[in-house]
């Protein structure tokens, strides 16, 4: 069953109905009754990953899967972990949502899928659509998509439309053209089935370490924060957990429509038509899921934080030196954490999980330049290395 988060209207689940027929609001998939016999011990009889929690996902006969989810939770401090979503098949958390939404689309006979993207959704959709035998169309903000993501999108055979303007304009195109008339199925995070898959990130954290005190994550179009909060709400509803974490949502200084408004105590975001940040994945001025994000931040008694591009790059380098290669948007979790630690929001005793949403290989241009030592032959190379270690 689907429920409108705005007016509460309830309707039967239908993959093609992606906004409320009454008021146009965002839809959320609701599981009315506790699925029979679910428990952590049942889940643990299965492989770690999205489909481990299949009773809490839409029923699919044959999932379109690449083995997504089940990503490492890496401990980087006494009570601090990084959920390394870069370990997903296409290198970002988007794969969790794509396996569910593409599976449903396939069962409904969809042949063509479309999305707007800052890059990761495009790469993920292209891969899953190819696996399902569908054609994919991606609308990208020209010149603002990281190199690795473009390479993946091409490799998986998507048809690329580049538009002059930000992601938000690309999404306007998708919202206008997608639908049963054109047969183009939209796979942006306003699609509630993407959110269903992405909520499994919350289940996995709890499966491994129980409920943390804080979850810190970047906000772009605000799908992921909505998904993670939904995951926790469901776990509580079905008796799988008793307490709830707080959420900390991080945005970049030049693209902070939600974080800025939330910090100022506003009820609505401060949209911008000209978002700017080095973290191109979250270069978004008008996040479609803002209402779900505000709800998640409010209900969890969470906080929003704003970080500069310099803070993002510094955080990315620091994580790199811990062995964690993440793209700039993902490093904003850590940048936000370092900033929040200075205030009185988080304490030393808090158990904190940061979500590293995408892999460093996605955006090779954001890594530091290689400072190499030149050698013309074997002897010179050996001598230079000897000098360096002496
Ligand atoms: N981190 C990365 C690496 C992302 O690619 C995105 C979103 C986010 C964080 C933010 O997640 O939108 O759910 O709040 N990327 C989208 C895309 C917009 O098109 O790949 P969100």
Short mmCIF file of N, CA, C and O and ligand atoms in Angstrom, two decimals, residues 93-94 116-121 167 218-224 281-282 284 327 329-330 357-358, ligand 1:
data_model
loop_
_atom_site.label_atom_id
_atom_site.label_comp_id
_atom_site.label_asym_id
_atom_site.label_seq_id
_atom_site.Cartn_x
_atom_site.Cartn_y
_atom_site.Cartn_z
N UNK A 93 25.68 3.97 -2.85
CA UNK A 93 24.48 3.44 -2.18
C UNK A 93 23.29 3.33 -3.11
O UNK A 93 22.29 2.68 -2.78
N UNK A 94 23.36 3.95 -4.27
CA UNK A 94 22.21 3.96 -5.19
C UNK A 94 21.80 2.54 -5.60
O UNK A 94 20.63 2.30 -5.92
N UNK A 116 17.25 11.69 -13.93
CA UNK A 116 18.17 12.84 -13.90
C UNK A 116 19.20 12.48 -12.87
O UNK A 116 18.89 11.75 -11.92
N UNK A 117 20.42 12.97 -13.04
CA UNK A 117 21.42 12.53 -12.07
C UNK A 117 22.62 13.45 -12.00
O UNK A 117 23.02 14.07 -12.99
N UNK A 118 23.22 13.50 -10.80
CA UNK A 118 24.52 14.12 -10.66
C UNK A 118 25.62 13.08 -10.94
O UNK A 118 26.79 13.37 -10.77
N UNK A 119 25.23 11.87 -11.31
CA UNK A 119 26.18 10.87 -11.78
C UNK A 119 26.01 9.47 -11.21
O UNK A 119 26.03 8.49 -11.95
N UNK A 120 25.82 9.37 -9.90
CA UNK A 120 25.76 8.03 -9.31
C UNK A 120 24.47 7.28 -9.64
O UNK A 120 24.48 6.08 -9.92
N UNK A 121 23.35 7.99 -9.60
CA UNK A 121 22.08 7.36 -9.96
C UNK A 121 22.16 6.88 -11.41
O UNK A 121 21.70 5.78 -11.75
N UNK A 167 21.31 20.01 -11.81
CA UNK A 167 20.55 18.77 -11.68
C UNK A 167 19.04 19.04 -11.63
O UNK A 167 18.25 18.30 -12.23
N UNK A 218 25.43 12.82 4.06
CA UNK A 218 25.22 13.99 3.19
C UNK A 218 23.78 14.03 2.69
O UNK A 218 23.13 12.99 2.55
N UNK A 219 23.30 15.24 2.44
CA UNK A 219 21.97 15.39 1.83
C UNK A 219 22.12 16.06 0.48
O UNK A 219 22.79 17.10 0.36
N UNK A 220 21.53 15.44 -0.55
CA UNK A 220 21.50 16.05 -1.87
C UNK A 220 20.04 16.28 -2.25
O UNK A 220 19.42 17.28 -1.89
N UNK A 221 19.46 15.27 -2.92
CA UNK A 221 18.05 15.34 -3.26
C UNK A 221 17.18 14.84 -2.09
O UNK A 221 15.98 14.78 -2.18
N UNK A 222 17.85 14.43 -1.03
CA UNK A 222 17.24 14.04 0.25
C UNK A 222 16.49 12.71 0.23
O UNK A 222 15.64 12.46 1.08
N UNK A 223 16.83 11.86 -0.71
CA UNK A 223 16.23 10.52 -0.74
C UNK A 223 16.81 9.64 0.35
O UNK A 223 16.07 8.93 1.05
N UNK A 224 18.12 9.70 0.51
CA UNK A 224 18.76 8.74 1.41
C UNK A 224 18.41 8.98 2.87
O UNK A 224 18.16 8.04 3.61
N UNK A 281 28.13 15.53 -6.55
CA UNK A 281 27.02 14.58 -6.29
C UNK A 281 25.88 15.25 -5.56
O UNK A 281 24.71 14.88 -5.73
N UNK A 282 26.20 16.24 -4.71
CA UNK A 282 25.15 16.90 -3.92
C UNK A 282 24.99 18.38 -4.33
O UNK A 282 24.60 19.22 -3.54
N UNK A 284 22.82 20.35 -5.61
CA UNK A 284 21.38 20.36 -5.85
C UNK A 284 20.74 21.54 -5.12
O UNK A 284 21.00 21.74 -3.93
N UNK A 327 34.38 9.70 -2.41
CA UNK A 327 34.26 10.91 -3.23
C UNK A 327 33.90 12.11 -2.34
O UNK A 327 33.47 11.92 -1.19
N UNK A 329 31.41 14.27 -1.98
CA UNK A 329 30.10 14.34 -1.32
C UNK A 329 30.08 13.44 -0.09
O UNK A 329 29.52 13.79 0.96
N UNK A 330 30.71 12.28 -0.20
CA UNK A 330 30.72 11.32 0.91
C UNK A 330 31.58 11.82 2.05
O UNK A 330 31.29 11.55 3.22
N UNK A 357 28.97 7.61 1.12
CA UNK A 357 27.98 7.22 0.11
C UNK A 357 28.55 6.72 -1.23
O UNK A 357 27.93 5.93 -1.92
N UNK A 358 29.76 7.21 -1.60
CA UNK A 358 30.29 6.81 -2.92
C UNK A 358 31.81 6.69 -2.92
O UNK A 358 32.50 7.32 -2.11
N1 LIG B 1 26.36 11.08 -1.82
C1 LIG B 1 26.51 10.71 -3.10
C2 LIG B 1 27.81 10.11 -3.49
C3 LIG B 1 25.47 10.90 -4.04
O1 LIG B 1 25.64 10.52 -5.29
C4 LIG B 1 24.26 11.50 -3.61
C5 LIG B 1 23.17 11.73 -4.55
C6 LIG B 1 24.15 11.85 -2.26
C7 LIG B 1 25.21 11.63 -1.41
C8 LIG B 1 22.92 12.47 -1.72
O2 LIG B 1 21.89 11.56 -1.62
O3 LIG B 1 20.20 12.68 -3.03
O4 LIG B 1 19.58 10.82 -1.52
O5 LIG B 1 20.21 13.03 -0.59
N2 LIG B 1 23.26 11.61 -5.79
C9 LIG B 1 22.14 11.72 -6.73
C10 LIG B 1 22.57 11.23 -8.10
C11 LIG B 1 21.46 13.00 -6.73
O6 LIG B 1 21.99 11.64 -9.11
O7 LIG B 1 23.45 10.38 -8.17
P1 LIG B 1 20.37 12.04 -1.68
#
